[in-house]
CSV table of C-alpha atoms in Angstrom, one decimal:
chain,number,residue,atom,x,y,z
A,1,ASN,CA,-44.3,61.5,69.4
A,2,ASP,CA,-44.4,58.2,67.5
A,3,ILE,CA,-42.3,55.5,66.1
A,4,THR,CA,-42.4,54.3,62.5
A,5,PHE,CA,-41.6,50.7,61.6
A,6,ASN,CA,-41.1,49.6,58.0
A,7,LEU,CA,-40.9,45.9,57.2
A,8,GLU,CA,-39.5,44.8,53.9
A,9,TYR,CA,-39.6,41.1,52.9
A,10,CYS,CA,-39.2,38.9,49.8
A,11,THR,CA,-42.6,38.2,48.4
A,12,ALA,CA,-41.3,35.1,46.7
A,13,LEU,CA,-40.5,33.6,50.1
A,14,PHE,CA,-43.2,34.9,52.4
A,15,LYS,CA,-47.0,35.5,52.1
A,16,ARG,CA,-48.4,38.8,53.1
A,17,GLU,CA,-50.5,37.2,55.9
A,18,THR,CA,-47.4,35.6,57.3
A,19,MET,CA,-45.5,38.9,57.5
A,20,GLU,CA,-48.6,40.7,59.0
A,21,ARG,CA,-48.7,38.1,61.7
A,22,LEU,CA,-44.9,38.5,62.3
A,23,ALA,CA,-45.4,42.3,62.5
A,24,LEU,CA,-48.2,41.8,65.1
A,25,HIS,CA,-45.9,39.5,67.1
A,26,PHE,CA,-43.2,42.1,67.0
A,27,GLN,CA,-45.8,44.7,68.2
A,28,ASN,CA,-46.8,42.4,71.1
A,29,ILE,CA,-43.2,42.0,72.1
A,30,LEU,CA,-42.6,45.8,72.0
A,31,ALA,CA,-45.8,46.4,74.0
A,32,SER,CA,-44.7,43.9,76.7
A,33,ILE,CA,-41.3,45.6,77.0
A,34,ALA,CA,-42.9,49.1,77.1
A,35,GLU,CA,-45.2,48.0,79.9
A,36,ASN,CA,-42.4,46.3,81.9
A,37,PRO,CA,-38.9,47.2,80.9
A,38,GLN,CA,-37.5,44.7,83.4
A,39,ILE,CA,-39.4,41.7,82.0
A,40,GLN,CA,-37.3,38.6,81.2
A,41,ILE,CA,-37.3,37.5,77.6
A,42,SER,CA,-38.7,34.1,78.5
A,43,GLN,CA,-41.8,35.8,80.0
A,44,ILE,CA,-42.6,38.0,76.9
A,45,GLU,CA,-45.8,36.8,75.3
A,46,MET,CA,-45.7,37.5,71.6
A,47,LEU,CA,-49.0,35.8,70.7
A,48,ALA,CA,-52.3,37.6,71.0
A,49,PRO,CA,-54.7,35.7,73.3
A,50,GLU,CA,-56.9,34.6,70.4
A,51,GLU,CA,-54.0,33.3,68.5
A,52,LYS,CA,-52.6,31.4,71.5
A,53,SER,CA,-56.1,29.9,72.1
A,54,GLN,CA,-56.3,28.9,68.5
A,55,ILE,CA,-52.9,27.2,68.6
A,56,LEU,CA,-53.4,25.4,71.9
A,57,SER,CA,-57.1,24.4,71.4
A,58,ASP,CA,-58.2,24.5,67.8
A,59,PHE,CA,-55.0,23.2,66.1
A,60,ASN,CA,-54.5,20.5,68.8
A,61,ASN,CA,-58.0,19.2,68.5
A,62,THR,CA,-57.0,15.9,66.9
A,63,GLU,CA,-60.2,14.1,67.9
A,64,TYR,CA,-61.6,12.5,64.7
A,65,GLU,CA,-64.4,10.1,64.2
A,66,TYR,CA,-62.9,7.2,62.2
A,67,PRO,CA,-65.1,5.9,59.4
A,68,ARG,CA,-65.8,2.4,60.8
A,69,GLU,CA,-67.3,1.1,57.6
A,70,LYS,CA,-64.0,1.7,55.8
A,71,THR,CA,-60.7,-0.2,56.0
A,72,ILE,CA,-57.4,1.5,56.6
A,73,SER,CA,-56.3,0.8,53.1
A,74,CYS,CA,-59.6,2.4,51.7
A,75,VAL,CA,-59.0,5.5,53.8
A,76,PHE,CA,-55.4,5.6,52.5
A,77,GLU,CA,-56.6,5.2,48.9
A,78,GLU,CA,-59.0,8.2,49.4
A,79,GLN,CA,-56.1,10.3,50.7
A,80,ALA,CA,-53.9,9.3,47.9
A,81,GLN,CA,-56.6,10.4,45.4
A,82,LYS,CA,-57.0,13.8,47.2
A,83,THR,CA,-53.3,14.6,47.6
A,84,PRO,CA,-51.2,12.4,45.3
A,85,ASP,CA,-48.2,14.6,45.4
A,86,ASN,CA,-48.1,15.3,49.1
A,87,VAL,CA,-45.5,13.4,51.2
A,88,ALA,CA,-47.1,10.4,52.8
A,89,VAL,CA,-44.1,9.0,54.6
A,90,MET,CA,-40.5,10.0,55.4
A,91,PHE,CA,-37.6,8.0,56.8
A,92,GLY,CA,-34.3,9.7,57.2
A,93,ASP,CA,-33.7,11.7,54.0
A,94,LYS,CA,-36.0,9.5,51.9
A,95,LYS,CA,-39.7,10.2,51.3
A,96,LEU,CA,-42.6,8.8,49.3
A,97,THR,CA,-45.6,10.7,48.1
A,98,TYR,CA,-49.1,9.2,48.5
A,99,ARG,CA,-49.0,8.3,44.8
A,100,GLU,CA,-45.6,6.6,45.0
A,101,LEU,CA,-46.5,4.7,48.2
A,102,ASN,CA,-49.9,3.7,46.8
A,103,GLN,CA,-48.3,2.4,43.5
A,104,ARG,CA,-45.7,0.4,45.4
A,105,ALA,CA,-48.2,-1.0,47.8
A,106,ASN,CA,-50.6,-2.0,45.0
A,107,SER,CA,-47.8,-3.7,43.1
A,108,LEU,CA,-46.7,-5.7,46.1
A,109,ALA,CA,-50.4,-6.5,47.0
A,110,ARG,CA,-50.9,-8.0,43.5
A,111,VAL,CA,-47.9,-10.3,44.1
A,112,LEU,CA,-49.2,-11.2,47.5
A,113,ARG,CA,-52.6,-12.1,46.2
A,114,LYS,CA,-51.0,-14.3,43.5
A,115,GLN,CA,-49.1,-16.0,46.3
A,116,GLY,CA,-52.4,-16.8,48.0
A,117,VAL,CA,-52.8,-14.0,50.5
A,118,ASN,CA,-56.5,-13.4,51.3
A,119,GLU,CA,-58.7,-12.3,54.3
A,120,ASP,CA,-57.6,-15.4,56.3
A,121,SER,CA,-53.9,-14.8,55.8
A,122,ILE,CA,-51.3,-13.7,58.3
A,123,VAL,CA,-48.3,-12.3,56.6
A,124,ALA,CA,-45.0,-11.8,58.6
A,125,VAL,CA,-43.3,-8.5,57.8
A,126,MET,CA,-39.7,-8.8,58.8
A,127,LEU,CA,-38.0,-5.6,58.0
A,128,ASP,CA,-36.1,-2.9,59.8
A,129,ARG,CA,-37.9,0.4,60.1
A,130,SER,CA,-37.9,1.8,56.6
A,131,LEU,CA,-40.0,3.0,53.7
A,132,GLU,CA,-40.1,-0.6,52.5
A,133,MET,CA,-41.6,-1.7,55.9
A,134,ILE,CA,-44.5,0.8,55.5
A,135,THR,CA,-45.0,-0.3,51.9
A,136,GLY,CA,-45.1,-4.0,53.0
A,137,ILE,CA,-47.6,-3.4,55.8
A,138,LEU,CA,-49.9,-1.4,53.5
A,139,ALA,CA,-49.6,-4.0,50.7
A,140,VAL,CA,-50.5,-6.8,53.1
A,141,LEU,CA,-53.6,-4.8,54.2
A,142,LYS,CA,-54.5,-4.1,50.6
A,143,ALA,CA,-54.2,-7.8,49.7
A,144,GLY,CA,-56.7,-8.4,52.5
A,145,GLY,CA,-54.4,-10.1,55.0
A,146,ALA,CA,-53.2,-9.2,58.5
A,147,TYR,CA,-49.6,-8.3,59.0
A,148,LEU,CA,-47.4,-9.6,61.8
A,149,PRO,CA,-44.4,-7.5,62.6
A,150,VAL,CA,-41.3,-9.5,63.3
A,151,SER,CA,-38.1,-7.8,64.3
A,152,PRO,CA,-35.0,-8.8,62.3
A,153,ASP,CA,-33.1,-8.4,65.5
A,154,TYR,CA,-34.9,-11.4,67.1
A,155,PRO,CA,-32.9,-14.6,67.5
A,156,GLU,CA,-33.5,-17.1,64.8
A,157,GLU,CA,-35.1,-19.5,67.2
A,158,ARG,CA,-37.6,-16.9,68.3
A,159,VAL,CA,-38.4,-16.0,64.7
A,160,ARG,CA,-39.1,-19.6,63.8
A,161,TYR,CA,-41.4,-20.0,66.9
A,162,ILE,CA,-43.4,-16.8,66.0
A,163,LEU,CA,-43.8,-17.9,62.4
A,164,LYS,CA,-44.9,-21.4,63.3
A,165,ASP,CA,-47.2,-20.4,66.2
A,166,SER,CA,-48.9,-17.6,64.1
A,167,GLY,CA,-49.4,-19.8,61.0
A,168,THR,CA,-48.0,-17.2,58.7
């Protein structure tokens, strides 16, 4: 008159809560099949209504009031202090933690300041997409300047015009 289901898992790989949620999803799948044996797999709902609502509404609520009194580099610094060992940026198979990116950007920002970069400066950043490009942009902001992205793929004449016209 009943069915018994035992779930074994490696506790080194999975948390108990994760496996309980997986078991609940499995129960939901079985209940859907029991109610309608002809149901197509693509129509089976494994999430409970509350969980589906949480995923679609709560987790996707990305609206955030940006602290207008803080600069981007200040907000970044705060995040670097909170989570220094978390990955801040990835490109291909390379990644930098908040600590690494902050240290690299600070080092470059010091060089830029010594070169005269300040709040009135426009600094051209001419790099392909890379970790170095992100480091350069952040460093310019930390030095107080504004960055001007210039694609290395632009013709030389176009690059010269952009640099001259912008006063970088």
